[in-house]
Short mmCIF file of C-alpha atoms in Angstrom, two decimals:
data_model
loop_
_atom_site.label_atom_id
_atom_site.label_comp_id
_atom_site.label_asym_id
_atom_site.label_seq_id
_atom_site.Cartn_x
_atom_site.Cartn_y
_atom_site.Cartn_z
CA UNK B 1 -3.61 -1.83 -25.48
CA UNK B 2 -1.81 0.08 -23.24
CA UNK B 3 -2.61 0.23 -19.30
CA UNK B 4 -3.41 3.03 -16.55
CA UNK B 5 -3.21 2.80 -13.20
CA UNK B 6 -5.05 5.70 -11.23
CA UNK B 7 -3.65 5.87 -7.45
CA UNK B 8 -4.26 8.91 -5.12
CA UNK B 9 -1.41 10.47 -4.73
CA UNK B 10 2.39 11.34 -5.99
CA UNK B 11 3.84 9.49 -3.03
CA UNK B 12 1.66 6.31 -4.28
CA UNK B 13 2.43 6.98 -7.85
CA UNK B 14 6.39 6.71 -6.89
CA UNK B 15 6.25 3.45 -5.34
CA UNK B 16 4.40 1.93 -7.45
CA UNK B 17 6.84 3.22 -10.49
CA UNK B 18 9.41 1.49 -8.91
CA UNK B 19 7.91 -1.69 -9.63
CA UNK B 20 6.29 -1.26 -12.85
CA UNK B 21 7.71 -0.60 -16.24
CA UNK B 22 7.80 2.85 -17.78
CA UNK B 23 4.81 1.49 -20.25
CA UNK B 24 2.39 1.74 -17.70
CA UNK B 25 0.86 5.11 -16.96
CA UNK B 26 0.10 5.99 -13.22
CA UNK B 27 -2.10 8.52 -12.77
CA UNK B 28 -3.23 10.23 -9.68
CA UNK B 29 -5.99 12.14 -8.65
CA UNK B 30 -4.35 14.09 -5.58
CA UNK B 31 -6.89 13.07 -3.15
CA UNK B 32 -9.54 14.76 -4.20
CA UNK B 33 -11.69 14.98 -7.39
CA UNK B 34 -13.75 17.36 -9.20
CA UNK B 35 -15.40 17.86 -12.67
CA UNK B 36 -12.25 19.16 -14.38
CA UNK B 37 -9.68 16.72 -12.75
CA UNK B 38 -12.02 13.74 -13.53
CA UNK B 39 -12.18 15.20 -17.44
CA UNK B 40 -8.53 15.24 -17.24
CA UNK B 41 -8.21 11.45 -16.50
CA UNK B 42 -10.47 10.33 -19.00
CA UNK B 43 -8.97 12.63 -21.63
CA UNK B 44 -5.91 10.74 -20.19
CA UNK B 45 -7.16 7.15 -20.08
CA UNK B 46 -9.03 7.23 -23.25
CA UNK B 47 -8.16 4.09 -25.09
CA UNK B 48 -6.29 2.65 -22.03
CA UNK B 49 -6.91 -0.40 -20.02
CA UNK B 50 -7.71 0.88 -16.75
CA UNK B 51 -6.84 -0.17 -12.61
CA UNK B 52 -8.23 1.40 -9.66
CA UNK B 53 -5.62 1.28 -6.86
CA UNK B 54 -6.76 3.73 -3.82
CA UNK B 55 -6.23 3.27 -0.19
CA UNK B 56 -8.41 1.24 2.11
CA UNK B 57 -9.16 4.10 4.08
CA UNK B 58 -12.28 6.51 4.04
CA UNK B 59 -11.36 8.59 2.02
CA UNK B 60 -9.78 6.20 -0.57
CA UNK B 61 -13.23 4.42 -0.41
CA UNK B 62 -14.94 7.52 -1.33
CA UNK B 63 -12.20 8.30 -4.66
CA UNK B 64 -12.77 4.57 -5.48
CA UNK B 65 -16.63 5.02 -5.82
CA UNK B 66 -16.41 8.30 -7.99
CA UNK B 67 -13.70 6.51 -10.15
CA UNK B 68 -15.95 3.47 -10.12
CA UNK B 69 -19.23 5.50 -11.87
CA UNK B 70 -16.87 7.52 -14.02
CA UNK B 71 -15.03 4.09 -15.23
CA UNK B 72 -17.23 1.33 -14.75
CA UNK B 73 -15.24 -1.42 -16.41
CA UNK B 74 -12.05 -0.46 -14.45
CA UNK B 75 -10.23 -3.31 -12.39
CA UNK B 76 -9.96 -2.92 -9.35
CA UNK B 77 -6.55 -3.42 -7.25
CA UNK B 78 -6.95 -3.65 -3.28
CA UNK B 79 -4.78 -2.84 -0.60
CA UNK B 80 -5.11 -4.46 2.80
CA UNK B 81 -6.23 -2.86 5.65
CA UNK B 82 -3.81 -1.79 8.36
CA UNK B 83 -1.05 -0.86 5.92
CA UNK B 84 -0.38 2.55 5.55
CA UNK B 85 -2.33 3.32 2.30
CA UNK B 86 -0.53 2.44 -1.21
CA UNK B 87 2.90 3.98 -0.31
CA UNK B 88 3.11 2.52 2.93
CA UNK B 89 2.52 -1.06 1.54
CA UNK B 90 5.31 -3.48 1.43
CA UNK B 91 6.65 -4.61 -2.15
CA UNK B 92 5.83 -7.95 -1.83
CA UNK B 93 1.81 -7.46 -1.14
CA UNK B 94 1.70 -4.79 -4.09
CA UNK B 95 3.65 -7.09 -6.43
CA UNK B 96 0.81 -10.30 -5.42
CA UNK B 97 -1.96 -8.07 -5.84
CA UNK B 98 -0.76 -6.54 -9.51
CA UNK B 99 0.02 -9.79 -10.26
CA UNK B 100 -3.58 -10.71 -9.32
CA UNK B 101 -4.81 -7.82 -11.52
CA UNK B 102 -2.62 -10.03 -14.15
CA UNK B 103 0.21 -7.05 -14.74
CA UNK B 104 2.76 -9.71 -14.68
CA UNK B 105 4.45 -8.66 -17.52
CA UNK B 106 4.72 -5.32 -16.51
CA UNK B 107 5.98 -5.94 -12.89
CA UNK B 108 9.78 -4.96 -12.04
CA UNK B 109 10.94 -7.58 -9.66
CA UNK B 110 13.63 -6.52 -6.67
CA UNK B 111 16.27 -8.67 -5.93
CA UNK B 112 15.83 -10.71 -3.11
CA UNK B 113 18.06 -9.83 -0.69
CA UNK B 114 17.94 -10.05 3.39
CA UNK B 115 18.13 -6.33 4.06
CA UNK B 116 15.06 -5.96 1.69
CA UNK B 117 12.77 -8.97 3.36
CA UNK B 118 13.80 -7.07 6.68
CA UNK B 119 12.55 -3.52 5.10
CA UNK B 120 9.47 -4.47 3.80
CA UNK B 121 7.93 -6.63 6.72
CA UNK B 122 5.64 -4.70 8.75
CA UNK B 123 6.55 -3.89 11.69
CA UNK B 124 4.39 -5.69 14.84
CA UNK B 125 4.29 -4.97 18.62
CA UNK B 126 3.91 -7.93 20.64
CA UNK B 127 2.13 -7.14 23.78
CA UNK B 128 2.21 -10.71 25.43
CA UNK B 129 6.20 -10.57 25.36
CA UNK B 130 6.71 -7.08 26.43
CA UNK B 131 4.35 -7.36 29.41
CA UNK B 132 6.43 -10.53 30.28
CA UNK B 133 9.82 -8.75 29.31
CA UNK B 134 8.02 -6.19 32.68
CA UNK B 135 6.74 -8.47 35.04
CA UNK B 136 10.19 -10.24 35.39
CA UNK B 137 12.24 -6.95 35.42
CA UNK B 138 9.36 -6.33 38.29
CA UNK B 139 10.19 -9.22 40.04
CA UNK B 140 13.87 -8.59 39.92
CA UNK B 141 13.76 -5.21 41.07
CA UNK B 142 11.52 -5.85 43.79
CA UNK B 143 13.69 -8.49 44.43
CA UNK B 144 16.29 -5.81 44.34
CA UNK B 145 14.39 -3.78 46.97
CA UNK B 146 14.08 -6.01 49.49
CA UNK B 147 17.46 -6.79 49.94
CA UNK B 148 18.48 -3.66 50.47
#
C-alpha cells in the first residue's frame, strides 16, 4: 500500500521531502480548502494509506478537522507547539514523530554532524542571564561614573 502525507503548504511539503523517500506522496492543501481541492486529494489519496501533518496553530487546527471528517481513518502526525509550523520544525522532532506514525522505513536519515545538531536546535533566549549579563555592566559603569 502506498502512503500520503497531506501537509499545508509547499514550504512544508519541501522539508519534509528531504527526509522521506520519493515513494511517499506529500500532498498539500495550500492553506485553505474547498469542495474542489478536497475532491482533488481524495481523487489523489484513493487507495493510499493516509497522515495528517498540519501545524499546531489555528488555522492548522481548523485544516486538520476538515481533513479529519473527509478522512476519518487518517493518522494523525503532530507538531509541537512553539515551533514554527511543519517547516520551521527541526529534523530531529519530525524524524521521532514519523517514526511514531511508524514511517521508519521510509525516513531519510542526515548524517550526524556538529554543524547540523547546531542548525536544528531551537534557538532560546535566556532572560535570567541577560538581565545578569546588565546588572553587572550597570554596576561597572556606575562604577565608572563615579570615579570620574
Amino acid at each position: 500500500m502506498s502512503i500520503a502525507i497531506i501537509v499545508e503548504g509547499k514550504n512544508d511539503k519541501s522539508r519534509l521531502r528531504r527526509l522521506l523517500s520519493e515513494e511517499v506522496r506529500i500532498l498539500c492543501t495550500f492553506g485553505s480548502l474547498n469542495t474542489e481541492r478536497l475532491e482533488d486529494l481524495k481523487r489523489q489519496v484513493k487507495d493510499c494509506e493516509i497522515f495528517l501533518f498540519t501545524d499546531n496553530d489555528a488555522s492548522g487546527k481548523k485544516i486538520r478537522a476538515i481533513l479529519r471528517d473527509t478522512f476519518p481513518d487518517a493518522e494523525q502526525i503532530y507538531t509541537r507547539r512553539g515551533y514554527a509550523g511543519v517547516e520551521g520544525t527541526p529534523d530531529e522532532y519530525l524524524i521521532q514523530q514519523m517514526e511514531k506514525a511508524g514511517l521508519e522505513e521510509f525516513i531519510h536519515y542526515p548524517e550526524p554532524g556538529p554543524a547540523a545538531d547546531y542548525m536544528d536546535k531551537p534557538k532560546t533566549f535566556d532572560r535570567r542571564s541577560s538581565d545578569k549579563f546588565h546588572q553587572v555592566n550597570d554596576k561597572r559603569y556606575r562604577k565608572d561614573t563615579e570615579n570620574r
